[in-house]
Short mmCIF file of C-alpha atoms in Angstrom, two decimals:
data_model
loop_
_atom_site.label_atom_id
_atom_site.label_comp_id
_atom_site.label_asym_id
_atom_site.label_seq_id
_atom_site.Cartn_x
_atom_site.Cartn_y
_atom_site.Cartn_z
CA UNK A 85 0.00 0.00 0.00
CA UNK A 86 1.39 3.54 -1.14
CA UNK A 87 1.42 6.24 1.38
CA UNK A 88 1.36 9.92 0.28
CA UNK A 89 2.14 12.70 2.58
CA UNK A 90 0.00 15.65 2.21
CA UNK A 91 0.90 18.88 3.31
CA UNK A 92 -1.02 22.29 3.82
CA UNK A 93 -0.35 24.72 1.28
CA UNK A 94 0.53 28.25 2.82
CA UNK A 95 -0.77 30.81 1.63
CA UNK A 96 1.86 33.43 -0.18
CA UNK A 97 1.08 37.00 -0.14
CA UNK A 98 3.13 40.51 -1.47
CA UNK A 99 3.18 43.41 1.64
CA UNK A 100 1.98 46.72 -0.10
CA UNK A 101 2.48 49.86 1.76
CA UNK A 102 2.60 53.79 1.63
CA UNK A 103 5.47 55.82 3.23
CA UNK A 104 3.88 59.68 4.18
CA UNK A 105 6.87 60.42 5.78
CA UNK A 106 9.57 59.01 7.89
CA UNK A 107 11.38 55.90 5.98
CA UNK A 108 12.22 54.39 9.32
CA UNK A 109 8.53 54.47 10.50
CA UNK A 110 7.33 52.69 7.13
CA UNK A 111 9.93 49.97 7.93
CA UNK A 112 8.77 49.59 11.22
CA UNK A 113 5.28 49.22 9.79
CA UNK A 114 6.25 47.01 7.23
CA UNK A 115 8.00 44.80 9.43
CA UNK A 116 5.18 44.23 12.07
CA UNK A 117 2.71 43.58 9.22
CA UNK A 118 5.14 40.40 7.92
CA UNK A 119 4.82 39.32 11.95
CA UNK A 120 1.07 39.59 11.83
CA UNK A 121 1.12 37.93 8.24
CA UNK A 122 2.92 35.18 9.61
CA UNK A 123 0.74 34.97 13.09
CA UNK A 124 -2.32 34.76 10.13
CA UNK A 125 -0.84 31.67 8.76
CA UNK A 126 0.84 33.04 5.99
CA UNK A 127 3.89 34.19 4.29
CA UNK A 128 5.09 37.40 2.73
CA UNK A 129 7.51 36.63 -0.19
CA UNK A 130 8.41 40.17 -1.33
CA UNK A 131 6.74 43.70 -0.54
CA UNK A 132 6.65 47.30 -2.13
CA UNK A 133 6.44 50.48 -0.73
CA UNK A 134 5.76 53.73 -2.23
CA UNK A 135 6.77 57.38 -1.22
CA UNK A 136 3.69 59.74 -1.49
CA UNK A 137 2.31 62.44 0.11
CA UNK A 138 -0.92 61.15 0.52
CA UNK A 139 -2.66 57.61 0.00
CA UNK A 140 -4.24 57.51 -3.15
CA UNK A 141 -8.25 58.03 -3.06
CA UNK A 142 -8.74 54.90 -5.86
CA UNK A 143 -6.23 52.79 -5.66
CA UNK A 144 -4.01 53.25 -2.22
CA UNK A 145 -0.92 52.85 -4.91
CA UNK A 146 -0.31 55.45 -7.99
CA UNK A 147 -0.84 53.59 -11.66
CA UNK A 148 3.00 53.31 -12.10
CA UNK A 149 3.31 51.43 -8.90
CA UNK A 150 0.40 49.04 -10.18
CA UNK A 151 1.90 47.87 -12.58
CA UNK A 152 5.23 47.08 -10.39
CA UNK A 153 3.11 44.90 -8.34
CA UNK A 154 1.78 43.31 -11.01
CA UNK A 155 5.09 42.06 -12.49
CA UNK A 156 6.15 41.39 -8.51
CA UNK A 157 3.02 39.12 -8.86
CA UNK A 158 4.08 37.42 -11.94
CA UNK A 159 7.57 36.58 -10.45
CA UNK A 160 6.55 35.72 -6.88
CA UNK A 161 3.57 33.76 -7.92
CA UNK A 162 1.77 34.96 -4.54
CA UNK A 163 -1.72 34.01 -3.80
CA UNK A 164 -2.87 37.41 -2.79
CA UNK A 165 -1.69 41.55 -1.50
CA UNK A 166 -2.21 42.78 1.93
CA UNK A 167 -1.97 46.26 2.61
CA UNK A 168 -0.17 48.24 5.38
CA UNK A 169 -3.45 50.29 5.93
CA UNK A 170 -7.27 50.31 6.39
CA UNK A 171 -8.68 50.20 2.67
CA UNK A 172 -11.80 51.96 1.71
CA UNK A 173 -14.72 50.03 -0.24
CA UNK A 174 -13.08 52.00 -3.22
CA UNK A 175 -9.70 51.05 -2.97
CA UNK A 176 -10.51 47.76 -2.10
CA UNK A 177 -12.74 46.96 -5.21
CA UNK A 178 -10.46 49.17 -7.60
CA UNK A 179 -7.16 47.28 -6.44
CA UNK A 180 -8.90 43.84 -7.15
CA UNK A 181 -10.12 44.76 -10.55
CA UNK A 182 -6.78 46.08 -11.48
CA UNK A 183 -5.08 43.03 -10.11
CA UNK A 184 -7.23 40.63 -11.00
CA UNK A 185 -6.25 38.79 -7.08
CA UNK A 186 -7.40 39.04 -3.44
CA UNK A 187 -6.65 42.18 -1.70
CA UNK A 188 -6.33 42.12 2.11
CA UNK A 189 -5.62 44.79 4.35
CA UNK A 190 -4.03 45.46 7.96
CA UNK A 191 -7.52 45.39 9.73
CA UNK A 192 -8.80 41.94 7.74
CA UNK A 193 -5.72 40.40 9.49
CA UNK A 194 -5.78 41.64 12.52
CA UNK A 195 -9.64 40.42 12.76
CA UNK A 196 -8.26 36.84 11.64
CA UNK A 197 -6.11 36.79 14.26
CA UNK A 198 -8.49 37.81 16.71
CA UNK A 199 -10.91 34.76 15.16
CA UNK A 200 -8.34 32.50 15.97
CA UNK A 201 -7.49 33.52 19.58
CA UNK A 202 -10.57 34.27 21.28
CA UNK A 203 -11.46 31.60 23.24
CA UNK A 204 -14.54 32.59 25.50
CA UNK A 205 -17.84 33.67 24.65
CA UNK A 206 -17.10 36.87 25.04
CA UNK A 207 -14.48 36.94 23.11
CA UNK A 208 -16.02 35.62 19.98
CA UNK A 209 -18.71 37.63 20.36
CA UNK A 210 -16.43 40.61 20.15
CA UNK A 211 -14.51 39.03 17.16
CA UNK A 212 -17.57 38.18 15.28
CA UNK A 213 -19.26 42.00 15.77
CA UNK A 214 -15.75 43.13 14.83
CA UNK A 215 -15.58 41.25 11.64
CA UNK A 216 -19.27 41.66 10.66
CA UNK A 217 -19.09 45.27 10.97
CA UNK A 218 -16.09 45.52 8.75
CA UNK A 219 -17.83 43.44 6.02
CA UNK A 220 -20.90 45.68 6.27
CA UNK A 221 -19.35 48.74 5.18
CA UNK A 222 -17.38 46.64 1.70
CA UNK A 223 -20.05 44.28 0.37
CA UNK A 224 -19.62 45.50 -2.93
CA UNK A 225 -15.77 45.66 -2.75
CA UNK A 226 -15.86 42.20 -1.55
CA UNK A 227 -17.77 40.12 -4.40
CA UNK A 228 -15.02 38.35 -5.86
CA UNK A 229 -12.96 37.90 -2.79
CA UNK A 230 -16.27 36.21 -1.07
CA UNK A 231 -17.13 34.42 -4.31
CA UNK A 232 -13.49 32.57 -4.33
CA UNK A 233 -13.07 28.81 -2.74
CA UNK A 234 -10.58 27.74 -0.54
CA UNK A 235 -9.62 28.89 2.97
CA UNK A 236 -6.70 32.10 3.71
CA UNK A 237 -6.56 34.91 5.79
CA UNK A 238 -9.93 36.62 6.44
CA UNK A 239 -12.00 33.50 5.86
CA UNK A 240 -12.20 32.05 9.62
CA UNK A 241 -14.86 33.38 11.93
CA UNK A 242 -18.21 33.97 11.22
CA UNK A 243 -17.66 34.51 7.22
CA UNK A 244 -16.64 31.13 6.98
CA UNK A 245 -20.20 29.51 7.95
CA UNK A 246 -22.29 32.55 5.26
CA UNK A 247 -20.36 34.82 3.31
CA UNK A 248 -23.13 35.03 0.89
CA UNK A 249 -24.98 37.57 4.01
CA UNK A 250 -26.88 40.48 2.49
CA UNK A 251 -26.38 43.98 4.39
CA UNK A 252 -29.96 43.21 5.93
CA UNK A 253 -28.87 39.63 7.51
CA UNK A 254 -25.46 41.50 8.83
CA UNK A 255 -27.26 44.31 10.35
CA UNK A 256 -30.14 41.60 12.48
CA UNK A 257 -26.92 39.40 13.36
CA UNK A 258 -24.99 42.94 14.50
CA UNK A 259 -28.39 43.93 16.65
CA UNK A 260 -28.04 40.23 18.40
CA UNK A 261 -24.34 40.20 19.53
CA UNK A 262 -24.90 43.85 20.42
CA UNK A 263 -27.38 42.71 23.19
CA UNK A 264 -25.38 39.93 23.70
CA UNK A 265 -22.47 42.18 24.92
CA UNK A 266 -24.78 44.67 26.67
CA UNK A 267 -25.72 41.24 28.92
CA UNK A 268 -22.16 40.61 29.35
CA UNK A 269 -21.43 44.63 30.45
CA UNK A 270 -23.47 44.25 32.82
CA UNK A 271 -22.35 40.81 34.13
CA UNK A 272 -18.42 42.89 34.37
CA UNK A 273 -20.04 46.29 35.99
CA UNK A 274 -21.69 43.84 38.74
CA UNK A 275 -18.10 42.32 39.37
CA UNK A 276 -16.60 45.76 39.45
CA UNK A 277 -18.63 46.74 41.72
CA UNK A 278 -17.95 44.80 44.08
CA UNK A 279 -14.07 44.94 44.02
CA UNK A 280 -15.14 48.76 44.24
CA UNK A 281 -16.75 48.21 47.77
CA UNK A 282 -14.18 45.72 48.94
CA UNK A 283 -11.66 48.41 48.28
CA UNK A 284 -9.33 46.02 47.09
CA UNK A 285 -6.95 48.39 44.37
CA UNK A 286 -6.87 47.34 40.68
CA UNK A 287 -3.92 47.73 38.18
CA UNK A 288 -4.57 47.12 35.01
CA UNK A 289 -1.52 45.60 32.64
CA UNK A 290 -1.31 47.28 29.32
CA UNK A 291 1.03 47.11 26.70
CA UNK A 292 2.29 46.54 22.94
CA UNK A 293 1.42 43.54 21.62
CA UNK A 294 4.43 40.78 22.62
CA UNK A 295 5.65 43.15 25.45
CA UNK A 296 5.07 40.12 28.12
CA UNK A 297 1.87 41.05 30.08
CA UNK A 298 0.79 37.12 30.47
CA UNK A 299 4.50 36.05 31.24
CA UNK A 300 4.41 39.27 34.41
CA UNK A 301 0.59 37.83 35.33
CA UNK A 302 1.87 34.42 35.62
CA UNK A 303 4.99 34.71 37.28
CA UNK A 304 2.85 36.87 39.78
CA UNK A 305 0.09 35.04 40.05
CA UNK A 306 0.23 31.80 38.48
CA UNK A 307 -2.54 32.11 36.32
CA UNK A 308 -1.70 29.99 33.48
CA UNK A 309 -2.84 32.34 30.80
CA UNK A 310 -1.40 31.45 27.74
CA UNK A 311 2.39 33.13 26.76
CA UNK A 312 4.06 32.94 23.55
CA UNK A 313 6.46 34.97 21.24
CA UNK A 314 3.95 36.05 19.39
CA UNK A 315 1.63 38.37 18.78
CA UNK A 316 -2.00 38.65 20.46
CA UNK A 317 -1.32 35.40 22.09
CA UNK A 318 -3.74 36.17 24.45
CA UNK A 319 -6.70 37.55 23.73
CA UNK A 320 -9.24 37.19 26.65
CA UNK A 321 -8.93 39.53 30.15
CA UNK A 322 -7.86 37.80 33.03
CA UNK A 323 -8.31 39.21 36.35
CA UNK A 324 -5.90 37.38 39.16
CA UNK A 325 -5.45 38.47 42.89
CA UNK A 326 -1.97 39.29 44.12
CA UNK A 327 -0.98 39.50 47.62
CA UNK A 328 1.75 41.82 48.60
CA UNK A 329 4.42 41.55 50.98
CA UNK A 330 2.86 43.05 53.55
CA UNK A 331 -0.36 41.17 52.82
CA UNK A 332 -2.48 43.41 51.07
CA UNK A 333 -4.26 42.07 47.79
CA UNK A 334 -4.86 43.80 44.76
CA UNK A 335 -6.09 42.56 41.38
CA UNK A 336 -4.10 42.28 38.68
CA UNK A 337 -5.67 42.19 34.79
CA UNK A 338 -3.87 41.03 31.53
CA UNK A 339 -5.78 43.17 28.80
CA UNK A 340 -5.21 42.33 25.10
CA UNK A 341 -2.18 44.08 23.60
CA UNK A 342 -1.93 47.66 21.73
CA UNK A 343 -0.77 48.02 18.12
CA UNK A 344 -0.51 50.74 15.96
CA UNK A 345 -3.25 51.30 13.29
CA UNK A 346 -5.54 49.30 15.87
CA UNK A 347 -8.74 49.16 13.74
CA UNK A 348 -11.67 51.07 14.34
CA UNK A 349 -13.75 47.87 14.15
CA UNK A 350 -11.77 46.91 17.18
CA UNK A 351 -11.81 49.36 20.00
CA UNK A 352 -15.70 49.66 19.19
CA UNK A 353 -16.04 45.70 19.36
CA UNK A 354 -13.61 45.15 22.54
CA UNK A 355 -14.22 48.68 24.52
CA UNK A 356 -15.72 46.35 27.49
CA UNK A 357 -12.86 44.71 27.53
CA UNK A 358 -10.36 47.19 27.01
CA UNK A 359 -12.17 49.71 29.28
CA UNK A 360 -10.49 47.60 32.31
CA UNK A 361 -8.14 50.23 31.74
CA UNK A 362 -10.35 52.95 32.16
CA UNK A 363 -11.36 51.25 35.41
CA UNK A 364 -8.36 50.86 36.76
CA UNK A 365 -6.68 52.42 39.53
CA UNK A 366 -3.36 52.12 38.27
CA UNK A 367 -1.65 50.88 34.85
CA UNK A 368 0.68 48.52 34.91
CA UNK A 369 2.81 49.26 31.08
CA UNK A 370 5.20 47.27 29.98
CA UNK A 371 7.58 47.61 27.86
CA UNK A 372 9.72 45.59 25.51
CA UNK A 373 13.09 47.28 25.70
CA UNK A 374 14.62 44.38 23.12
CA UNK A 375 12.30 45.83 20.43
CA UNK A 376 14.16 47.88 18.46
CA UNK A 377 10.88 50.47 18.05
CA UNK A 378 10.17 50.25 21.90
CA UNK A 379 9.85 54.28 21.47
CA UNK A 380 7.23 54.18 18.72
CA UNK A 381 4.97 51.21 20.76
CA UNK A 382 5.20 53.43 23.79
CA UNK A 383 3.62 56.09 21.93
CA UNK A 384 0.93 53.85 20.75
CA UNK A 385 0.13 52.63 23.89
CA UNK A 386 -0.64 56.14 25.40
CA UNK A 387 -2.58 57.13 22.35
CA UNK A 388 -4.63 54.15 22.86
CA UNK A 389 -5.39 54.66 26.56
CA UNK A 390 -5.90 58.55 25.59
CA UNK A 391 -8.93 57.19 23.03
CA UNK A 392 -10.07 55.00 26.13
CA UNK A 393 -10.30 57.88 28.05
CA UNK A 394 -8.19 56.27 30.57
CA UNK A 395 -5.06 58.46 29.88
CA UNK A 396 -5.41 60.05 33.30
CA UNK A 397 -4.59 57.06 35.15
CA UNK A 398 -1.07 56.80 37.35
CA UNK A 399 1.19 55.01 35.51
CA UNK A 400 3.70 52.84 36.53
CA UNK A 401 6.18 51.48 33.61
CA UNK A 402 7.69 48.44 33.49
CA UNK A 403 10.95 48.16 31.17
CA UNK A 404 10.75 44.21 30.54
CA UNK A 405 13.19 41.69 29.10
CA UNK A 406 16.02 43.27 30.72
CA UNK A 407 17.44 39.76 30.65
CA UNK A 408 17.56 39.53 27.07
CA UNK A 409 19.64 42.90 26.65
CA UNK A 410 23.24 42.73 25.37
CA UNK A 411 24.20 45.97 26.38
CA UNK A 412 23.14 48.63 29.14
CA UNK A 413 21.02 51.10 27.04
CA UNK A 414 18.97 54.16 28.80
CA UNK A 415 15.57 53.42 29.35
CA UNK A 416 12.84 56.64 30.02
CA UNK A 417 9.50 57.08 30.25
CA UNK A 418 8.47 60.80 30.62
CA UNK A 419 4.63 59.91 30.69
CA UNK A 420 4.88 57.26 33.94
CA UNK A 421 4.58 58.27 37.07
CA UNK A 422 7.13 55.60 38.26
CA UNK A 423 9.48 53.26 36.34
CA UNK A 424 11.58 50.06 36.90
CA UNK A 425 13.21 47.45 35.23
CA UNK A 426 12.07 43.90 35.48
CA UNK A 427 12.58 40.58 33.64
CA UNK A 428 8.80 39.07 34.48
CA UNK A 429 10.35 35.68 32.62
CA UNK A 430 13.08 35.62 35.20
CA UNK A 431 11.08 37.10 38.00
CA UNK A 432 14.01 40.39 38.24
CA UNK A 433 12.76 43.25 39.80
CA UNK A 434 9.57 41.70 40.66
CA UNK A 435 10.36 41.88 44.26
CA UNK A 436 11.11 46.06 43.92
CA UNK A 437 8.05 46.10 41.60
CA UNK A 438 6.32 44.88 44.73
CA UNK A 439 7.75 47.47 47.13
CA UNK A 440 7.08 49.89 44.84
CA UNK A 441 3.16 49.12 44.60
CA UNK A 442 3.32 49.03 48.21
CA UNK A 443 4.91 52.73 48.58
CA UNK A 444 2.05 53.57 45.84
CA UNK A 445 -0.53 52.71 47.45
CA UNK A 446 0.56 54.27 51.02
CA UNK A 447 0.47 57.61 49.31
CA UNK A 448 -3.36 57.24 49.76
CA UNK A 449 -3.38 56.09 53.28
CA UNK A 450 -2.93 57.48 57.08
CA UNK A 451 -0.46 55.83 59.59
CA UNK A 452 -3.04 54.60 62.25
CA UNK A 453 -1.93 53.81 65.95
CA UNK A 454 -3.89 53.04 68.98
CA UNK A 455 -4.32 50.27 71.52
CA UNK A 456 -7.64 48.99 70.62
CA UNK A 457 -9.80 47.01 73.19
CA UNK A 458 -10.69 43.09 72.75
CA UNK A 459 -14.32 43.83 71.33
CA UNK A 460 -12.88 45.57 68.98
CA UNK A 461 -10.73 43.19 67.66
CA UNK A 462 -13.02 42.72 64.41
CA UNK A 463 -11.57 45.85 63.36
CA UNK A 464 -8.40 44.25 62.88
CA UNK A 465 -9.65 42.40 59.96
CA UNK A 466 -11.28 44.95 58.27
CA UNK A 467 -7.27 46.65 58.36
CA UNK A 468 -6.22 43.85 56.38
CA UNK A 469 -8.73 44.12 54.02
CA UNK A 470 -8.63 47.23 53.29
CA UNK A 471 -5.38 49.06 54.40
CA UNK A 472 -2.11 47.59 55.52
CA UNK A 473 -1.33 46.19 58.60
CA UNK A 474 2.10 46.56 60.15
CA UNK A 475 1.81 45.53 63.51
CA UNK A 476 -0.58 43.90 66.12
CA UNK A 477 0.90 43.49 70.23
CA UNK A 478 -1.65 42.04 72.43
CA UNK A 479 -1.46 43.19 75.30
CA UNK A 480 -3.40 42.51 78.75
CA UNK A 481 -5.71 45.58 78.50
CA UNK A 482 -6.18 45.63 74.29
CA UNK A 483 -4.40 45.16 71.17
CA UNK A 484 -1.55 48.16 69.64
CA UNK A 485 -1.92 48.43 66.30
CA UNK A 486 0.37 50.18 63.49
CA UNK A 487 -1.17 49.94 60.29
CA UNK A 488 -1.84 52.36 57.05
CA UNK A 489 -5.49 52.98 56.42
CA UNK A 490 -7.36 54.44 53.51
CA UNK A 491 -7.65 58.09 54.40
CA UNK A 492 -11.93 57.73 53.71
CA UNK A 493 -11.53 55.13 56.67
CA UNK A 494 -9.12 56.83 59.36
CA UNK A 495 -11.90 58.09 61.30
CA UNK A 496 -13.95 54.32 61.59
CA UNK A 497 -10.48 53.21 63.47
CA UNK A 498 -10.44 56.00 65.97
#
């Protein structure tokens, strides 16, 4: 009997982008949307950029540059073009016609990414609004690319099971997973609630893509959330409680990670989730200091919390993979309120990342002292829970006490 070994083709696609200014910025670009290619499934074998001052209205690309891509095509034999930006129904249906292949853009893979990671309810709900409200606005720009067999980037999700959806059927599905999520809001306003009247501080981790917010959560915590060297590995929150060393808790969250040219689609689809930012007390931002555009994803991290209004929010930064640097480099952060260098991998500086929460936090508390008597000694609890307790003598006529209380609770303690 003959055996034949079948393989999965992979799916071979030319990188199209538009420089408006800064060549080293279009690089950067460029080079994150080969990674996020590559996290799709697929593989870029060549790419073109042109200079311009503006994107062009029709095509993205001038006419010359058209017919560069098309000989690029013809040597490269690739499968399909993704572009470096956000395509209009226009550009979209123009590029294809003029091509005579499947056009992709940034946002399309992004959103197949996002199909393949989320793993809760939630989370495909959110994927599935995302990807259905993307297709609603390019219907027309979309025939042949729907009409075409086979499997690729963009196909997984939702489209998969009825690409053939009229705008009506997209807009009743849209109204469903809409009150879906407003069920699920609710559900997460309940919870923080009541972490709001247990007092118990929040920091929210935020963060580029890749930076290593599940590897910090699970070396804290040991939540098991899923860490790889890739990006959006994680796509689902996770909230995890973290004692200090003085035995206060607070609750730490792993949000999904920031990238630049984060589609619109997106933050509208995932506010809920990314709103644990907004809710926050704190944010926790880390920062991959090996990446050589660590400046650039800083940036797009604060422009992200800025459109999630949550830009007000103390910030404490956290320069990771210290471990992995080859030389000492300087590392700043003019936007954080604190910063410090950790390897959340190796667990370095995790220890002064804790002492440092701990001096954060006292900022907002009183230094409480008294000898309290026995039937008070329920009091002492509600110290632990909600301030930080240093100290407890017993003694034969009551209990001294040296603790740091919330400054809205002094006056219950004296």
């Amino acid at each position: 009997m003959e055996l034949f070994e079948t393989k999965q083709e992979i799916e071979t696609v030319l990188l199209i982008g538009v420089s408006l200014g800064e060549e080293q910025e279009i690089e950067s670009s460029m080079d994150e949307l080969e990674e996020l290619v590559k996290t799709a499934g697929a593989q870029a074998v060549g790419r073109v950029v042109q200079s311009r001052e503006q994107i062009h209205p029709a095509t993205y690309v001038g006419k010359g540059k058209l017919e560069e891509i098309k000989e690029l095509l013809w040597e490269t034999n690739a499968s399909g073009i993704v572009c470096d930006d956000e395509l209009t129904p226009a550009q979209l249906r123009n590029m294809e016609q003029e091509l005579d292949i499947r056009i992709m853009d940034r946002t399309l893979v992004i959103l197949d990414i996002f199909a393949r990671r989320a793993a809760t309810s939630e989370g495909k709900i959110q994927v599935e609004l995302a990807q259905l409200r993307y297709r609603l606005t390019r219907l027309a720009g979309l025939g042949k690319t729907m009409s075409r067999l086979g499997g690729g980037i963009g196909t997984r999700g939702p489209g998969e099971k009825k690409l053939e959806m009229d705008r009506r059927l997209i807009k009743e599905r849209i109204s469903i997973l809409n009150k879906e999520l407003k069920q699920v809001k609710v559900h997460r306003e309940v919870a923080r609630s009541k972490r709001k009247r247990e007092s118990i501080p929040s920091f929210a981790i935020v963060g580029y893509t890749n930076a290593g917010k599940s590897t910090l959560l699970n070396y804290m915590t040991d939540a098991r959330v899923l860490q790889e060297d890739m990006l959006f590995a994680t796509l689902d929150p996770t909230t995890r409680t973290y004692t200090l060393p003085s035995g206060q808790k607070i609750l730490l969250t792993d949000t999904v990670g920031f990238i630049r040219k984060l589609p619109h689609h997106l933050i509208e689809a995932f506010k809920g989730t990314l709103e644990e930012a907004r809710y926050a007390d704190y944010i926790l931002h880390v920062v991959d200091v090996t990446n050589p555009h660590m400046e650039q994803q800083m940036y797009t991290v604060y422009e992200t919390l800025d459109r999630l209004n949550a830009g007000d929010k103390p910030v404490i930064t956290l320069f990771n993979k210290i471990d992995r640097l080859e030389r000492e480099i300087s590392l700043k952060d003019f936007k954080a309120d604190k910063t410090i260098r950790i390897s959340a991998k190796t667990g370095t500086g995790l220890e002064e990342l804790a002492q440092l929460l701990e001096e954060i936090l006292r900022e907002n508390k009183m230094y409480f002292e008294r000898l309290m008597p026995y039937e008070q000694a329920g009091l002492i609890q509600m110290i632990r829970k909600r301030g930080e307790l240093l100290d407890e003598e017993y003694q034969e006529d009551g209990i001294l006490v040296r603790a740091y209380v919330p400054v809205e609770d002094y006056a219950k303690f004296c």
